[in-house]
CSV table of C-alpha atoms and ligand atoms in Angstrom, one decimal:
chain,number,residue,atom,x,y,z
A,1,MET,CA,101.9,21.0,78.6
A,2,LYS,CA,104.5,23.7,78.7
A,3,LEU,CA,104.2,27.5,78.5
A,4,ILE,CA,106.9,29.2,76.5
A,5,ILE,CA,107.6,32.8,77.3
A,6,ALA,CA,109.9,34.2,74.6
A,7,ILE,CA,111.2,37.8,74.6
A,8,VAL,CA,112.3,38.7,71.1
A,9,GLN,CA,113.2,41.8,69.1
A,10,ASP,CA,110.4,43.7,67.4
A,11,GLU,CA,112.1,43.1,64.0
A,12,ASP,CA,111.8,39.3,64.4
A,13,ALA,CA,108.4,39.2,66.0
A,14,GLN,CA,106.0,39.3,63.0
A,15,ARG,CA,107.8,36.6,61.1
A,16,LEU,CA,108.1,34.4,64.2
A,17,VAL,CA,104.3,34.7,65.0
A,18,SER,CA,103.4,33.9,61.4
A,19,THR,CA,105.7,30.8,61.3
A,20,LEU,CA,104.4,29.5,64.7
A,21,MET,CA,100.8,30.0,63.5
A,22,GLU,CA,101.5,28.2,60.2
A,23,ALA,CA,102.9,25.3,62.3
A,24,HIS,CA,99.6,25.4,64.3
A,25,PHE,CA,100.9,26.7,67.6
A,26,GLY,CA,98.7,29.1,69.5
A,27,VAL,CA,100.5,32.4,70.2
A,28,THR,CA,99.8,35.6,72.1
A,29,LYS,CA,101.9,38.6,71.3
A,30,LEU,CA,102.6,41.3,73.9
A,31,ALA,CA,104.3,44.7,73.4
A,32,THR,CA,106.9,44.9,76.2
A,33,THR,CA,109.9,47.0,77.2
A,34,GLY,CA,113.3,45.8,78.2
A,35,GLY,CA,114.5,47.0,81.6
A,36,PHE,CA,118.1,47.7,80.4
A,37,LEU,CA,117.6,49.4,77.1
A,38,ARG,CA,114.2,50.8,78.0
A,39,ALA,CA,113.3,50.1,74.3
A,40,GLY,CA,110.4,48.1,72.9
A,41,ASN,CA,110.6,44.4,72.5
A,42,THR,CA,108.0,41.7,72.0
A,43,THR,CA,107.0,38.9,74.4
A,44,LEU,CA,105.3,35.9,72.9
A,45,ILE,CA,103.4,33.4,75.1
A,46,SER,CA,102.6,30.0,73.7
A,47,GLY,CA,101.1,26.9,75.3
A,48,VAL,CA,102.5,23.8,73.6
A,49,GLU,CA,102.1,20.0,74.1
A,50,ASP,CA,105.2,18.5,75.6
A,51,GLU,CA,106.0,16.5,72.5
A,52,ARG,CA,106.0,19.6,70.3
A,53,LEU,CA,108.2,21.7,72.6
A,54,PRO,CA,111.4,21.0,70.6
A,55,GLU,CA,109.7,22.0,67.4
A,56,ALA,CA,108.6,25.3,68.8
A,57,LEU,CA,112.0,26.1,70.3
A,58,ASP,CA,113.6,25.2,67.0
A,59,ILE,CA,111.4,27.8,65.2
A,60,ILE,CA,112.3,30.5,67.7
A,61,GLU,CA,116.0,29.7,67.5
A,62,ARG,CA,115.9,29.8,63.6
A,63,LEU,CA,114.0,33.1,63.3
A,64,CYS,CA,115.6,35.2,66.1
A,65,ARG,CA,118.9,36.7,65.1
A,66,SER,CA,121.2,38.3,67.6
A,67,ARG,CA,122.3,41.8,66.7
A,68,GLN,CA,125.0,44.2,67.9
A,69,GLN,CA,123.7,47.6,69.1
A,70,MET,CA,125.3,50.7,70.5
A,71,THR,CA,123.6,52.1,73.6
A,72,ALA,CA,124.3,54.9,76.1
A,73,ALA,CA,124.7,53.0,79.3
A,74,PRO,CA,124.0,55.0,82.5
A,75,THR,CA,126.5,54.6,85.3
A,76,SER,CA,125.1,54.4,88.8
A,77,PRO,CA,124.3,57.7,90.5
A,78,ALA,CA,127.0,56.9,93.0
A,79,ALA,CA,129.6,56.7,90.2
A,80,GLY,CA,129.0,60.3,89.3
A,81,MET,CA,130.6,63.3,90.9
A,82,GLY,CA,129.8,63.0,94.5
A,83,GLY,CA,126.7,61.0,93.6
A,84,MET,CA,125.2,63.9,91.6
A,85,GLY,CA,123.4,62.4,88.6
A,86,HIS,CA,124.3,59.8,85.9
A,87,THR,CA,127.1,59.8,83.3
A,88,HIS,CA,126.2,58.2,80.0
A,89,TYR,CA,128.8,56.5,77.8
A,90,PRO,CA,128.4,54.4,74.6
A,91,VAL,CA,128.8,50.7,74.9
A,92,LYS,CA,128.3,47.9,72.3
A,93,ILE,CA,126.0,45.2,73.4
A,94,THR,CA,124.6,42.0,71.8
A,95,VAL,CA,120.8,41.8,71.8
A,96,GLY,CA,118.8,38.6,71.2
A,97,GLY,CA,118.2,36.2,69.5
A,98,ALA,CA,115.5,35.3,72.1
A,99,THR,CA,115.3,35.1,75.8
A,100,VAL,CA,113.2,32.0,76.5
A,101,PHE,CA,111.5,30.7,79.6
A,102,VAL,CA,109.8,27.3,79.6
A,103,LEU,CA,107.3,26.7,82.4
A,104,GLU,CA,105.3,23.6,83.4
A,105,VAL,CA,101.5,24.2,83.0
A,106,SER,CA,99.4,22.7,85.7
A,107,GLN,CA,96.1,23.4,84.1
A,108,PHE,CA,94.9,24.7,80.6
A,109,LEU,CA,91.3,25.7,80.6
A,110,LYS,CA,89.1,27.5,78.0
A,111,VAL,CA,85.9,28.3,79.9
B,1,2BA,P1,116.8,44.6,77.9
B,1,2BA,O1,116.7,44.5,79.4
B,1,2BA,O2,116.5,45.9,77.3
B,1,2BA,O3,118.3,44.2,77.5
B,1,2BA,C1,118.7,44.3,76.2
B,1,2BA,C2,120.1,43.7,76.1
B,1,2BA,O4,121.0,44.5,76.8
B,1,2BA,C3,120.3,42.3,76.6
B,1,2BA,O5,120.0,41.4,75.6
B,1,2BA,C4,121.8,42.3,77.0
B,1,2BA,O6,122.6,42.0,75.8
B,1,2BA,C5,122.1,43.7,77.4
B,1,2BA,N1,122.0,43.9,78.8
B,1,2BA,C6,121.0,43.7,79.7
B,1,2BA,N2,121.4,44.0,80.9
B,1,2BA,C7,122.6,44.4,80.9
B,1,2BA,C8,123.6,44.8,81.9
B,1,2BA,N3,123.3,44.9,83.2
B,1,2BA,N4,124.8,45.2,81.4
B,1,2BA,C9,125.2,45.1,80.1
B,1,2BA,N5,124.3,44.7,79.2
B,1,2BA,C10,123.1,44.3,79.5
B,1,2BA,P2,119.3,40.0,76.0
B,1,2BA,O7,120.0,39.4,77.1
B,1,2BA,O8,119.1,39.3,74.7
B,1,2BA,O9,117.9,40.4,76.6
B,1,2BA,C11,116.8,40.9,75.7
B,1,2BA,C12,115.6,41.2,76.6
B,1,2BA,O10,115.1,40.0,77.2
B,1,2BA,C13,115.9,42.2,77.7
B,1,2BA,O11,115.8,43.5,77.2
B,1,2BA,C14,114.7,41.9,78.7
B,1,2BA,O12,113.5,42.5,78.2
B,1,2BA,C15,114.6,40.4,78.5
B,1,2BA,N6,115.3,39.6,79.5
B,1,2BA,C16,116.6,39.2,79.5
B,1,2BA,N7,116.9,38.5,80.6
B,1,2BA,C17,115.8,38.5,81.3
B,1,2BA,C18,115.4,37.9,82.6
B,1,2BA,N8,116.3,37.2,83.3
B,1,2BA,N9,114.2,38.0,83.1
B,1,2BA,C19,113.2,38.7,82.3
B,1,2BA,N10,113.5,39.3,81.1
B,1,2BA,C20,114.7,39.2,80.6
C-alpha cells in the first residue's frame, strides 16, 4: 500500500475529493498553508493499494491545473538597507497543479 500526500490549490480541492471518492478512494482533506505564499492550500492524504496508484495519480493530474499568480515576494532582511527590514516587489509565479509525495505504508490499521 502507498500513502499519497497531495498539496493542491483550494480551487481544485472539492472537485478532486469528489472524483477520488466516486472512484472509491479513501481521502482525508486538510486545510494547510503554503510556506512561500503564506496562503491557504489543501493537502489530501489517501491510502491506496499499489495496483491502483497510477489511477489515483492520473485523477490528481487531470483535475489540478497550474495557474499563474502575482505575489509580492519579500527579499531577505539582509538585502534591505543595512539589513533594516524587507523590501517587497511583485513577481509572477506558477502555482500547482499539485505537489505530490508517494510514501510506502508499512502498516494500515483500523482499530
Ligand atoms: P507555497 O510554499 O505557498 O508555494 C506556492 C508557489 O510559490 C510554488 O508552487 C512555487 O511556484 C512558488 N515558490 C515556492 N517557493 C518559491 C521560492 N523560494 N521562490 C520562488 N517561487 C517559489 P508549487 O511548487 O506548486 O507549490 C505549491 C505548494 O506545495 C507550496 O505552497 C507548498 O505548500 C507545497 N510544497 C511545494 N514543495 C514542497 C515541498 N518540497 N515540501 C513540502 N511542501 C511543498
